[in-house]
Amino acid sequence: MVDEETIRVVRCGGSELNFRRAVFSADSKYIFCVSGDFVKVYSTVTEECVHILHGHRNLVTGIQLNPNNHLQLYSCSLDGTIKLWDYIDGILIKTFIVGCKLHALFTVAQAEDSVFAIVNKEKPDIFQLVSVKLPKSSSQEVEAKELSFVLDYINQSPKCIAFGNEGVYVAAVREFYLSVYFFKKKTTSRFTLSSSRNKKHAKNNFTCVACHPTEDCIASGHMDGKIRLWRNFYDDKKYTYTCLHWHHDMVMDLAFSVTGTSLLSGGCESVLVEWRDATEKNKEFLPRLGATIEHISVSPAGDLFCTSHSDNKIIIIHRNLEASAVIQGLVKDRSIFTGLMIDPRTKALVLNGKPGHLQFYSLQSDKQLYNLDIIQQEYINDYGLIQIELTKAAFGCFGNWLATVEQRQEKETELELQMKLWMYNKKTQGFILNTKINMPHEDCITALCFCNAEKSEQPTLVTASKDGYFKVWILTDDSDIYKKAVGWTCDFVGSYHKYQATNCCFSEDGSLLAVSFEEIVTIWDSVTWELKCTFCQRAGKIRHLCFGRLTCSKYLLGATENGILCCWNLLSCALEWNAKLNVRVMEPDPNSENIAAISQSSVGSDLFVFKPSEPRPLYIQKGISREEVQWGVFVPRDVPESFTSEAYQWLNRSQFYFLTKSQVTAPLKKGSHFLLAEESLPTTPFYFILGKHRQHQDEKLNETLENELVQLPLTENIPAVSELLHTPAHVLPSAAFLCSMFVNSLLLSKETKSAKEIPEDVDMEEEKESEDSDEENDFIEKVQDTNNTGLGEDIIHQLSKSEEKELRKFRKIDYSWIAAL
């Protein structure tokens, strides 16, 4: 049995690997990390993803090894379940249904049939630590509703909870408070540090906590970079603590070694510090780890450490503080200024990653391939420092050239702008800097694009800027007496009434350049750089601009900030159609005429796929994401698919990927579950263009008029209406010709008249008066034919000959005098 073709949204990668602490297997061969709704199993030697444990329906918030079986793993999620996995085979063993959101998970060897979790109280910012009893059952799904309260008023982060001395006590920190709960005594001791209000420039806030595995010692990290070691905390009055201080900013995480002889700490300095014997003098460092250390983990065997970093990276470290493996995920900077691009050579996803770098990311393996250092300066981690930002990038000439723009602006009048052109080197299999241009514009660059036409003889780049100009850059011979060389130089500068240039794009054949200046779109000849025409759509500034491709190359599309999508015909220089649609992402498919548009609503993001030649979309999917979609891109398939359904053929040669705030890249692909059927979708702006909503209105109209037996004609598919609405005004025929055509199209046809109207209409259409019986017989036959079409015998009143003669008398009356009124 063959499954029906369906399309579903698939989370394919890019989720955070650093959301929670990574967990080692007992033999240190594997490392587990949370990745969105999944749990990923990596090899600590090869860095490859061995298994993906998927079964949760919401964000996974905690993972722990089963203390009673080292081949099993627990995971908890916001979906209110705890799942037990066999991570060797990647099999789900059992699901425990707790019923409330779980924010963290802890396991203790002494508690054989229980685990600990952080749950919400009534108020959203108040959390509790509870013990969850896991009942023994042979069924795969078991309810675990028995919760025991342990600690109240705790922090949501699992870094602020730690179990110590083989599960004898649990320590929790929040703000300026340290709470220690003793399980045997069932008592709680609380310790308070003076707040920053009492001491000048003091930051005593707790940030994390760790407990010694075998001794009564608690280590706490603080906002001021200090580490406090607490002892004798069984007595509220006799407790003591000592301070260790190296970090200049907040301590992000702490972890004791398995034996407890060393304490590990990390922070924004990107340095792992090992405090041996917990003394100030005896410490070791592993520097230059690349980004802020957010989590530290220790393997149960004690031979490996692991650090999770803010750039979505996990580093596996040997006991002698030597990095042995790096697992790098998709890096999502504060803002993705460059958008999503596809490297024409490697088919990798390219976007700005860590500061000053472009990252090349494999969508197939969900793994970063390599980084390209664009700014080539050491990044200084200082919150108050204005950094150099990589703002724009574009590939050109089938991957042979790469253009990047970087800027730094401390004040409005102080702008540092630099554009770099990189050439692909086949020997080194990478990009080499070719040309560096300081201040290519006087203001920020808003867009840049290459001319990627196949017949283009000379590489061409166009940049648009807020300074009101767009510039054309060409590759020229820059040879000197020493060697042959090429470089980029400015060939043309254009503007339009000093408006800010916001977007630019080339047509498929490279003959035309479209540049938008706020609300106006200008078309330029790419040979003479002559202004050909302008399109003015007073519907807001142009947000997106793109040409159609292949058979739709005569169309130009523009989306405005006020939620209007416009399509212009370049041959007639007229607006072909427009639709009210709040487009946030608009991407053309390089292998077809299709264009994907994503609109944002209060509920979520909706996807429309259409051809510029037809305003009716080929495919609609409402609610593809509950979050705002930031960027999208088409990725060509290596092997074309064969969707037979017309609604899905747009995916035959390409896949569509999009990026949301939670850095999840998701394509639309063939699957077994259809999220939302197209026919069940509510009315959309596109449907209003072709009268999709009229189908529902017609059904209601037919119901109300069923008894009257009168059917009004629809204006769809009428040639006269098409001529009036879809033909440019300057080429329309005369109004007299169109008027007669239009009026005739509105006349009711004979087949749609009621039985009472048919005799009158038939008599009106007869040109000669006749009382021949043959004529009357013909008329009766017409009435009977109409009756057979389903009007009902009981409704039709058959006229007698005398009644017909009375009607013909009215025909002889002259009504021409009405025309003189």
PDB file of C-alpha atoms in Angstrom, residues 656-774:
ATOM      1  CA  PHE A 656      12.792  25.394   1.451  1.00  0.00           C
ATOM      2  CA  TYR A 657      14.566  26.061   4.748  1.00  0.00           C
ATOM      3  CA  PHE A 658      13.691  28.781   7.237  1.00  0.00           C
ATOM      4  CA  LEU A 659      15.181  30.072  10.465  1.00  0.00           C
ATOM      5  CA  THR A 660      13.303  31.101  13.602  1.00  0.00           C
ATOM      6  CA  LYS A 661      14.373  32.814  16.794  1.00  0.00           C
ATOM      7  CA  SER A 662      15.123  29.506  18.492  1.00  0.00           C
ATOM      8  CA  GLN A 663      17.695  28.929  15.735  1.00  0.00           C
ATOM      9  CA  VAL A 664      15.832  25.985  14.282  1.00  0.00           C
ATOM     10  CA  THR A 665      16.322  25.407  10.586  1.00  0.00           C
ATOM     11  CA  ALA A 666      13.335  23.553   9.166  1.00  0.00           C
ATOM     12  CA  PRO A 667      12.669  22.391   5.609  1.00  0.00           C
ATOM     13  CA  LEU A 668       9.458  21.325   4.004  1.00  0.00           C
ATOM     14  CA  LYS A 669       9.884  17.789   2.805  1.00  0.00           C
ATOM     15  CA  LYS A 670       8.084  14.553   2.078  1.00  0.00           C
ATOM     16  CA  GLY A 671       6.694  12.878   5.172  1.00  0.00           C
ATOM     17  CA  SER A 672       3.926  10.802   6.644  1.00  0.00           C
ATOM     18  CA  HIS A 673       1.994  13.530   8.459  1.00  0.00           C
ATOM     19  CA  PHE A 674       0.338  16.558   6.935  1.00  0.00           C
ATOM     20  CA  LEU A 675       0.206  19.345   9.463  1.00  0.00           C
ATOM     21  CA  LEU A 676      -2.632  21.273   7.893  1.00  0.00           C
ATOM     22  CA  ALA A 677      -4.709  20.434   4.837  1.00  0.00           C
ATOM     23  CA  GLU A 678      -4.842  23.173   2.214  1.00  0.00           C
ATOM     24  CA  GLU A 679      -8.582  23.027   1.732  1.00  0.00           C
ATOM     25  CA  SER A 680      -9.207  23.505   5.458  1.00  0.00           C
ATOM     26  CA  LEU A 681      -7.265  26.755   5.575  1.00  0.00           C
ATOM     27  CA  PRO A 682      -9.123  29.976   6.356  1.00  0.00           C
ATOM     28  CA  THR A 683      -9.490  32.694   3.764  1.00  0.00           C
ATOM     29  CA  THR A 684      -6.159  34.308   2.880  1.00  0.00           C
ATOM     30  CA  PRO A 685      -5.234  37.488   1.033  1.00  0.00           C
ATOM     31  CA  PHE A 686      -4.249  35.470  -2.005  1.00  0.00           C
ATOM     32  CA  TYR A 687      -7.619  33.795  -2.092  1.00  0.00           C
ATOM     33  CA  PHE A 688      -9.339  37.142  -2.281  1.00  0.00           C
ATOM     34  CA  ILE A 689      -7.580  37.947  -5.558  1.00  0.00           C
ATOM     35  CA  LEU A 690      -9.176  35.136  -7.542  1.00  0.00           C
ATOM     36  CA  GLY A 691     -12.391  35.037  -5.576  1.00  0.00           C
ATOM     37  CA  LYS A 692     -11.699  31.906  -3.550  1.00  0.00           C
ATOM     38  CA  HIS A 693     -13.962  33.374  -0.902  1.00  0.00           C
ATOM     39  CA  ARG A 694     -16.779  33.528  -3.462  1.00  0.00           C
ATOM     40  CA  GLN A 695     -17.092  29.775  -3.369  1.00  0.00           C
ATOM     41  CA  HIS A 696     -18.403  30.002   0.184  1.00  0.00           C
ATOM     42  CA  GLN A 697     -20.596  32.972  -0.737  1.00  0.00           C
ATOM     43  CA  ASP A 698     -21.970  31.136  -3.760  1.00  0.00           C
ATOM     44  CA  GLU A 699     -22.924  28.169  -1.612  1.00  0.00           C
ATOM     45  CA  LYS A 700     -24.846  30.439   0.732  1.00  0.00           C
ATOM     46  CA  LEU A 701     -26.377  32.264  -2.244  1.00  0.00           C
ATOM     47  CA  ASN A 702     -27.510  29.020  -3.793  1.00  0.00           C
ATOM     48  CA  GLU A 703     -29.168  28.020  -0.528  1.00  0.00           C
ATOM     49  CA  THR A 704     -31.106  31.275  -0.255  1.00  0.00           C
ATOM     50  CA  LEU A 705     -32.126  31.323  -3.909  1.00  0.00           C
ATOM     51  CA  GLU A 706     -32.932  27.642  -4.208  1.00  0.00           C
ATOM     52  CA  ASN A 707     -36.615  28.272  -3.728  1.00  0.00           C
ATOM     53  CA  GLU A 708     -36.663  31.208  -6.128  1.00  0.00           C
ATOM     54  CA  LEU A 709     -34.943  29.216  -8.873  1.00  0.00           C
ATOM     55  CA  VAL A 710     -32.937  32.259  -9.964  1.00  0.00           C
ATOM     56  CA  GLN A 711     -29.169  31.935 -10.385  1.00  0.00           C
ATOM     57  CA  LEU A 712     -27.126  35.077 -10.794  1.00  0.00           C
ATOM     58  CA  PRO A 713     -24.135  34.915 -13.133  1.00  0.00           C
ATOM     59  CA  LEU A 714     -20.617  35.129 -11.721  1.00  0.00           C
ATOM     60  CA  THR A 715     -18.226  37.689 -13.134  1.00  0.00           C
ATOM     61  CA  GLU A 716     -15.324  35.257 -13.088  1.00  0.00           C
ATOM     62  CA  ASN A 717     -13.896  34.041 -16.389  1.00  0.00           C
ATOM     63  CA  ILE A 718     -15.890  36.635 -18.391  1.00  0.00           C
ATOM     64  CA  PRO A 719     -13.736  37.988 -21.265  1.00  0.00           C
ATOM     65  CA  ALA A 720     -15.136  41.487 -20.913  1.00  0.00           C
ATOM     66  CA  VAL A 721     -14.192  41.686 -17.236  1.00  0.00           C
ATOM     67  CA  SER A 722     -10.730  40.297 -17.956  1.00  0.00           C
ATOM     68  CA  GLU A 723     -10.237  42.884 -20.677  1.00  0.00           C
ATOM     69  CA  LEU A 724     -11.227  45.710 -18.359  1.00  0.00           C
ATOM     70  CA  LEU A 725      -9.206  44.611 -15.322  1.00  0.00           C
ATOM     71  CA  HIS A 726      -6.071  43.049 -16.765  1.00  0.00           C
ATOM     72  CA  THR A 727      -5.266  45.228 -19.803  1.00  0.00           C
ATOM     73  CA  PRO A 728      -3.195  48.440 -19.458  1.00  0.00           C
ATOM     74  CA  ALA A 729      -5.343  51.517 -20.003  1.00  0.00           C
ATOM     75  CA  HIS A 730      -3.317  52.907 -22.895  1.00  0.00           C
ATOM     76  CA  VAL A 731      -3.847  49.805 -25.049  1.00  0.00           C
ATOM     77  CA  LEU A 732      -7.540  49.169 -24.268  1.00  0.00           C
ATOM     78  CA  PRO A 733     -10.025  49.238 -27.179  1.00  0.00           C
ATOM     79  CA  SER A 734     -12.691  51.907 -27.357  1.00  0.00           C
ATOM     80  CA  ALA A 735     -15.213  52.205 -24.559  1.00  0.00           C
ATOM     81  CA  ALA A 736     -18.123  51.656 -26.963  1.00  0.00           C
ATOM     82  CA  PHE A 737     -16.727  48.280 -27.960  1.00  0.00           C
ATOM     83  CA  LEU A 738     -16.126  47.200 -24.359  1.00  0.00           C
ATOM     84  CA  CYS A 739     -19.477  48.493 -23.151  1.00  0.00           C
ATOM     85  CA  SER A 740     -21.573  46.316 -25.459  1.00  0.00           C
ATOM     86  CA  MET A 741     -19.366  43.350 -24.684  1.00  0.00           C
ATOM     87  CA  PHE A 742     -19.680  43.967 -20.955  1.00  0.00           C
ATOM     88  CA  VAL A 743     -23.470  44.419 -21.006  1.00  0.00           C
ATOM     89  CA  ASN A 744     -23.995  41.274 -23.063  1.00  0.00           C
ATOM     90  CA  SER A 745     -21.902  39.308 -20.587  1.00  0.00           C
ATOM     91  CA  LEU A 746     -24.229  40.346 -17.757  1.00  0.00           C
ATOM     92  CA  LEU A 747     -27.398  39.155 -19.495  1.00  0.00           C
ATOM     93  CA  LEU A 748     -29.006  36.086 -17.945  1.00  0.00           C
ATOM     94  CA  SER A 749     -28.830  32.983 -20.091  1.00  0.00           C
ATOM     95  CA  LYS A 750     -31.947  31.003 -20.954  1.00  0.00           C
ATOM     96  CA  GLU A 751     -30.859  27.983 -18.982  1.00  0.00           C
ATOM     97  CA  THR A 752     -30.698  29.901 -15.717  1.00  0.00           C
ATOM     98  CA  LYS A 753     -34.169  31.519 -15.885  1.00  0.00           C
ATOM     99  CA  SER A 754     -37.117  30.490 -13.846  1.00  0.00           C
ATOM    100  CA  ALA A 755     -40.138  29.018 -15.552  1.00  0.00           C
ATOM    101  CA  LYS A 756     -42.123  32.185 -15.048  1.00  0.00           C
ATOM    102  CA  GLU A 757     -39.502  34.320 -16.789  1.00  0.00           C
ATOM    103  CA  ILE A 758     -38.853  31.996 -19.699  1.00  0.00           C
ATOM    104  CA  PRO A 759     -42.014  32.742 -21.707  1.00  0.00           C
ATOM    105  CA  GLU A 760     -41.370  36.480 -21.466  1.00  0.00           C
ATOM    106  CA  ASP A 761     -37.717  36.137 -22.455  1.00  0.00           C
ATOM    107  CA  VAL A 762     -38.527  33.849 -25.324  1.00  0.00           C
ATOM    108  CA  ASP A 763     -41.143  36.211 -26.630  1.00  0.00           C
ATOM    109  CA  MET A 764     -38.755  39.160 -26.253  1.00  0.00           C
ATOM    110  CA  GLU A 765     -36.154  37.362 -28.309  1.00  0.00           C
ATOM    111  CA  GLU A 766     -38.572  36.502 -31.092  1.00  0.00           C
ATOM    112  CA  GLU A 767     -38.336  39.030 -33.900  1.00  0.00           C
ATOM    113  CA  LYS A 768     -41.623  38.127 -35.658  1.00  0.00           C
ATOM    114  CA  GLU A 769     -45.047  37.623 -34.193  1.00  0.00           C
ATOM    115  CA  SER A 770     -46.560  34.299 -35.052  1.00  0.00           C
ATOM    116  CA  GLU A 771     -49.410  32.224 -33.771  1.00  0.00           C
ATOM    117  CA  ASP A 772     -48.422  29.098 -35.551  1.00  0.00           C
ATOM    118  CA  SER A 773     -49.081  25.952 -33.551  1.00  0.00           C
ATOM    119  CA  ASP A 774     -45.657  24.592 -34.453  1.00  0.00           C
TER     120      ASP A 774
END
